[in-house]
Amino acid sequence: MSLRCRLAITAAAGALAAAATVTPAVAGDDWGGHHQNQHSRLYKGVVTADTLLLRSAPNRGSQVIRTAYRGQIVKIYCKTVGQNVQGNPLWYLLPDGTWAWGSARYIDNIGPAPRWC
């Protein structure tokens, strides 16, 4: 099995585990301020692509779960290495509504960079 396949499988398994065990922030939380512990902190980013396809795994071959649009502010739970998109191998796990992966190539951080998954 290639390294790329192993990375994709590992990342997908990690995403499923995270989605099953992590309680997302509730409405009114302050993006990871004093109301949450450090482990559940959420980060922010802004979408830079006209239309960003958010996927079930950190690669462009996985199922599209939903879309985000240029200028949209998204919550980011964590980052991982996945398929390289125009020179950027990082993908962000977004908990907004559904847990989905977005290429970091098309999401600019607002504030600190997200932690590793």
PDB file of C-alpha atoms in Angstrom:
ATOM      1  CA  MET A   1       0.000   0.000   0.000  1.00  0.00           C
ATOM      2  CA  SER A   2       1.401   3.417  -0.915  1.00  0.00           C
ATOM      3  CA  LEU A   3       2.282   6.048   1.664  1.00  0.00           C
ATOM      4  CA  ARG A   4      -0.432   8.314   0.248  1.00  0.00           C
ATOM      5  CA  CYS A   5      -3.078   5.598   0.741  1.00  0.00           C
ATOM      6  CA  ARG A   6      -1.877   4.910   4.286  1.00  0.00           C
ATOM      7  CA  LEU A   7      -1.994   8.632   5.118  1.00  0.00           C
ATOM      8  CA  ALA A   8      -5.502   8.984   3.696  1.00  0.00           C
ATOM      9  CA  ILE A   9      -6.762   5.939   5.608  1.00  0.00           C
ATOM     10  CA  THR A  10      -5.126   7.102   8.834  1.00  0.00           C
ATOM     11  CA  ALA A  11      -6.522  10.615   8.450  1.00  0.00           C
ATOM     12  CA  ALA A  12     -10.018   9.344   7.641  1.00  0.00           C
ATOM     13  CA  ALA A  13      -9.961   7.034  10.673  1.00  0.00           C
ATOM     14  CA  GLY A  14      -8.796   9.929  12.836  1.00  0.00           C
ATOM     15  CA  ALA A  15     -11.601  12.133  11.530  1.00  0.00           C
ATOM     16  CA  LEU A  16     -14.205   9.504  12.292  1.00  0.00           C
ATOM     17  CA  ALA A  17     -12.810   9.026  15.786  1.00  0.00           C
ATOM     18  CA  ALA A  18     -12.758  12.779  16.369  1.00  0.00           C
ATOM     19  CA  ALA A  19     -16.318  13.176  15.110  1.00  0.00           C
ATOM     20  CA  ALA A  20     -17.501  10.357  17.349  1.00  0.00           C
ATOM     21  CA  THR A  21     -15.763  11.502  20.526  1.00  0.00           C
ATOM     22  CA  VAL A  22     -15.622  15.297  20.375  1.00  0.00           C
ATOM     23  CA  THR A  23     -18.445  17.519  21.494  1.00  0.00           C
ATOM     24  CA  PRO A  24     -18.519  20.598  19.246  1.00  0.00           C
ATOM     25  CA  ALA A  25     -18.911  24.028  20.772  1.00  0.00           C
ATOM     26  CA  VAL A  26     -22.487  25.099  21.398  1.00  0.00           C
ATOM     27  CA  ALA A  27     -24.060  28.298  20.117  1.00  0.00           C
ATOM     28  CA  GLY A  28     -22.826  31.292  22.053  1.00  0.00           C
ATOM     29  CA  ASP A  29     -19.364  29.918  22.744  1.00  0.00           C
ATOM     30  CA  ASP A  30     -16.592  32.378  22.097  1.00  0.00           C
ATOM     31  CA  TRP A  31     -14.423  30.410  19.645  1.00  0.00           C
ATOM     32  CA  GLY A  32     -12.407  28.701  22.318  1.00  0.00           C
ATOM     33  CA  GLY A  33     -12.309  31.321  25.042  1.00  0.00           C
ATOM     34  CA  HIS A  34     -12.530  30.681  28.773  1.00  0.00           C
ATOM     35  CA  HIS A  35     -15.807  28.694  28.487  1.00  0.00           C
ATOM     36  CA  GLN A  36     -14.050  25.708  26.871  1.00  0.00           C
ATOM     37  CA  ASN A  37     -11.062  23.667  27.936  1.00  0.00           C
ATOM     38  CA  GLN A  38      -7.914  23.875  25.813  1.00  0.00           C
ATOM     39  CA  HIS A  39      -8.535  20.464  24.202  1.00  0.00           C
ATOM     40  CA  SER A  40     -11.847  21.507  22.607  1.00  0.00           C
ATOM     41  CA  ARG A  41     -10.653  24.907  21.389  1.00  0.00           C
ATOM     42  CA  LEU A  42     -11.898  25.929  17.964  1.00  0.00           C
ATOM     43  CA  TYR A  43      -9.958  28.095  15.548  1.00  0.00           C
ATOM     44  CA  LYS A  44     -11.214  30.350  12.748  1.00  0.00           C
ATOM     45  CA  GLY A  45     -10.485  30.696   9.073  1.00  0.00           C
ATOM     46  CA  VAL A  46     -11.824  32.503   6.015  1.00  0.00           C
ATOM     47  CA  VAL A  47     -12.545  30.728   2.725  1.00  0.00           C
ATOM     48  CA  THR A  48     -10.502  32.113  -0.190  1.00  0.00           C
ATOM     49  CA  ALA A  49     -11.904  29.959  -3.043  1.00  0.00           C
ATOM     50  CA  ASP A  50     -15.043  31.004  -4.915  1.00  0.00           C
ATOM     51  CA  THR A  51     -16.551  27.606  -4.006  1.00  0.00           C
ATOM     52  CA  LEU A  52     -14.779  25.184  -1.659  1.00  0.00           C
ATOM     53  CA  LEU A  53     -15.900  21.566  -1.654  1.00  0.00           C
ATOM     54  CA  LEU A  54     -15.772  20.140   1.874  1.00  0.00           C
ATOM     55  CA  ARG A  55     -15.149  16.424   1.978  1.00  0.00           C
ATOM     56  CA  SER A  56     -15.454  13.258   4.052  1.00  0.00           C
ATOM     57  CA  ALA A  57     -11.648  12.691   4.098  1.00  0.00           C
ATOM     58  CA  PRO A  58      -8.600  14.925   3.530  1.00  0.00           C
ATOM     59  CA  ASN A  59      -8.321  14.230  -0.200  1.00  0.00           C
ATOM     60  CA  ARG A  60     -10.034  15.389  -3.392  1.00  0.00           C
ATOM     61  CA  GLY A  61     -11.324  11.906  -4.213  1.00  0.00           C
ATOM     62  CA  SER A  62     -13.537  11.619  -1.128  1.00  0.00           C
ATOM     63  CA  GLN A  63     -17.255  12.325  -0.932  1.00  0.00           C
ATOM     64  CA  VAL A  64     -18.378  15.975  -0.992  1.00  0.00           C
ATOM     65  CA  ILE A  65     -20.365  16.677   2.178  1.00  0.00           C
ATOM     66  CA  ARG A  66     -21.128  20.362   1.659  1.00  0.00           C
ATOM     67  CA  THR A  67     -19.702  23.589   0.246  1.00  0.00           C
ATOM     68  CA  ALA A  68     -18.321  26.857   1.582  1.00  0.00           C
ATOM     69  CA  TYR A  69     -17.930  30.121  -0.318  1.00  0.00           C
ATOM     70  CA  ARG A  70     -15.405  32.960  -0.645  1.00  0.00           C
ATOM     71  CA  GLY A  71     -15.396  35.196   2.433  1.00  0.00           C
ATOM     72  CA  GLN A  72     -17.245  32.706   4.633  1.00  0.00           C
ATOM     73  CA  ILE A  73     -15.821  32.403   8.161  1.00  0.00           C
ATOM     74  CA  VAL A  74     -15.447  28.752   9.211  1.00  0.00           C
ATOM     75  CA  LYS A  75     -14.646  27.051  12.503  1.00  0.00           C
ATOM     76  CA  ILE A  76     -11.598  24.771  12.441  1.00  0.00           C
ATOM     77  CA  TYR A  77     -11.179  21.929  14.901  1.00  0.00           C
ATOM     78  CA  CYS A  78      -7.713  20.686  13.862  1.00  0.00           C
ATOM     79  CA  LYS A  79      -5.338  20.106  10.926  1.00  0.00           C
ATOM     80  CA  THR A  80      -3.777  17.023   9.348  1.00  0.00           C
ATOM     81  CA  VAL A  81      -1.647  16.048   6.370  1.00  0.00           C
ATOM     82  CA  GLY A  82      -3.622  14.822   3.376  1.00  0.00           C
ATOM     83  CA  GLN A  83      -3.562  15.117  -0.385  1.00  0.00           C
ATOM     84  CA  ASN A  84      -1.347  17.916  -1.668  1.00  0.00           C
ATOM     85  CA  VAL A  85      -3.435  20.706  -3.215  1.00  0.00           C
ATOM     86  CA  GLN A  86      -1.370  23.189  -5.238  1.00  0.00           C
ATOM     87  CA  GLY A  87       1.660  22.773  -2.988  1.00  0.00           C
ATOM     88  CA  ASN A  88      -0.215  22.618   0.337  1.00  0.00           C
ATOM     89  CA  PRO A  89      -0.679  19.175   1.969  1.00  0.00           C
ATOM     90  CA  LEU A  90      -2.640  20.445   5.009  1.00  0.00           C
ATOM     91  CA  TRP A  91      -6.358  19.909   5.500  1.00  0.00           C
ATOM     92  CA  TYR A  92      -8.619  21.381   8.194  1.00  0.00           C
ATOM     93  CA  LEU A  93     -11.418  19.510   9.963  1.00  0.00           C
ATOM     94  CA  LEU A  94     -14.429  21.847  10.100  1.00  0.00           C
ATOM     95  CA  PRO A  95     -17.171  21.159  12.670  1.00  0.00           C
ATOM     96  CA  ASP A  96     -19.663  23.714  11.267  1.00  0.00           C
ATOM     97  CA  GLY A  97     -22.941  21.806  10.922  1.00  0.00           C
ATOM     98  CA  THR A  98     -21.266  18.595   9.734  1.00  0.00           C
ATOM     99  CA  TRP A  99     -17.722  17.389  10.269  1.00  0.00           C
ATOM    100  CA  ALA A 100     -15.988  17.912   6.924  1.00  0.00           C
ATOM    101  CA  TRP A 101     -12.447  18.371   5.607  1.00  0.00           C
ATOM    102  CA  GLY A 102     -11.387  21.479   3.680  1.00  0.00           C
ATOM    103  CA  SER A 103      -8.048  22.019   1.976  1.00  0.00           C
ATOM    104  CA  ALA A 104      -5.955  24.559   3.886  1.00  0.00           C
ATOM    105  CA  ARG A 105      -4.877  25.869   0.464  1.00  0.00           C
ATOM    106  CA  TYR A 106      -8.251  27.634   0.315  1.00  0.00           C
ATOM    107  CA  ILE A 107      -8.728  28.594   3.979  1.00  0.00           C
ATOM    108  CA  ASP A 108      -6.679  31.421   5.523  1.00  0.00           C
ATOM    109  CA  ASN A 109      -6.231  31.325   9.295  1.00  0.00           C
ATOM    110  CA  ILE A 110      -7.704  34.079  11.413  1.00  0.00           C
ATOM    111  CA  GLY A 111      -5.529  34.158  14.506  1.00  0.00           C
ATOM    112  CA  PRO A 112      -3.352  31.205  15.517  1.00  0.00           C
ATOM    113  CA  ALA A 113      -2.865  28.161  13.310  1.00  0.00           C
ATOM    114  CA  PRO A 114      -4.982  25.155  14.329  1.00  0.00           C
ATOM    115  CA  ARG A 115      -3.471  22.350  16.405  1.00  0.00           C
ATOM    116  CA  TRP A 116      -2.696  18.940  14.875  1.00  0.00           C
ATOM    117  CA  CYS A 117      -5.438  16.311  14.982  1.00  0.00           C
TER     118      CYS A 117
END
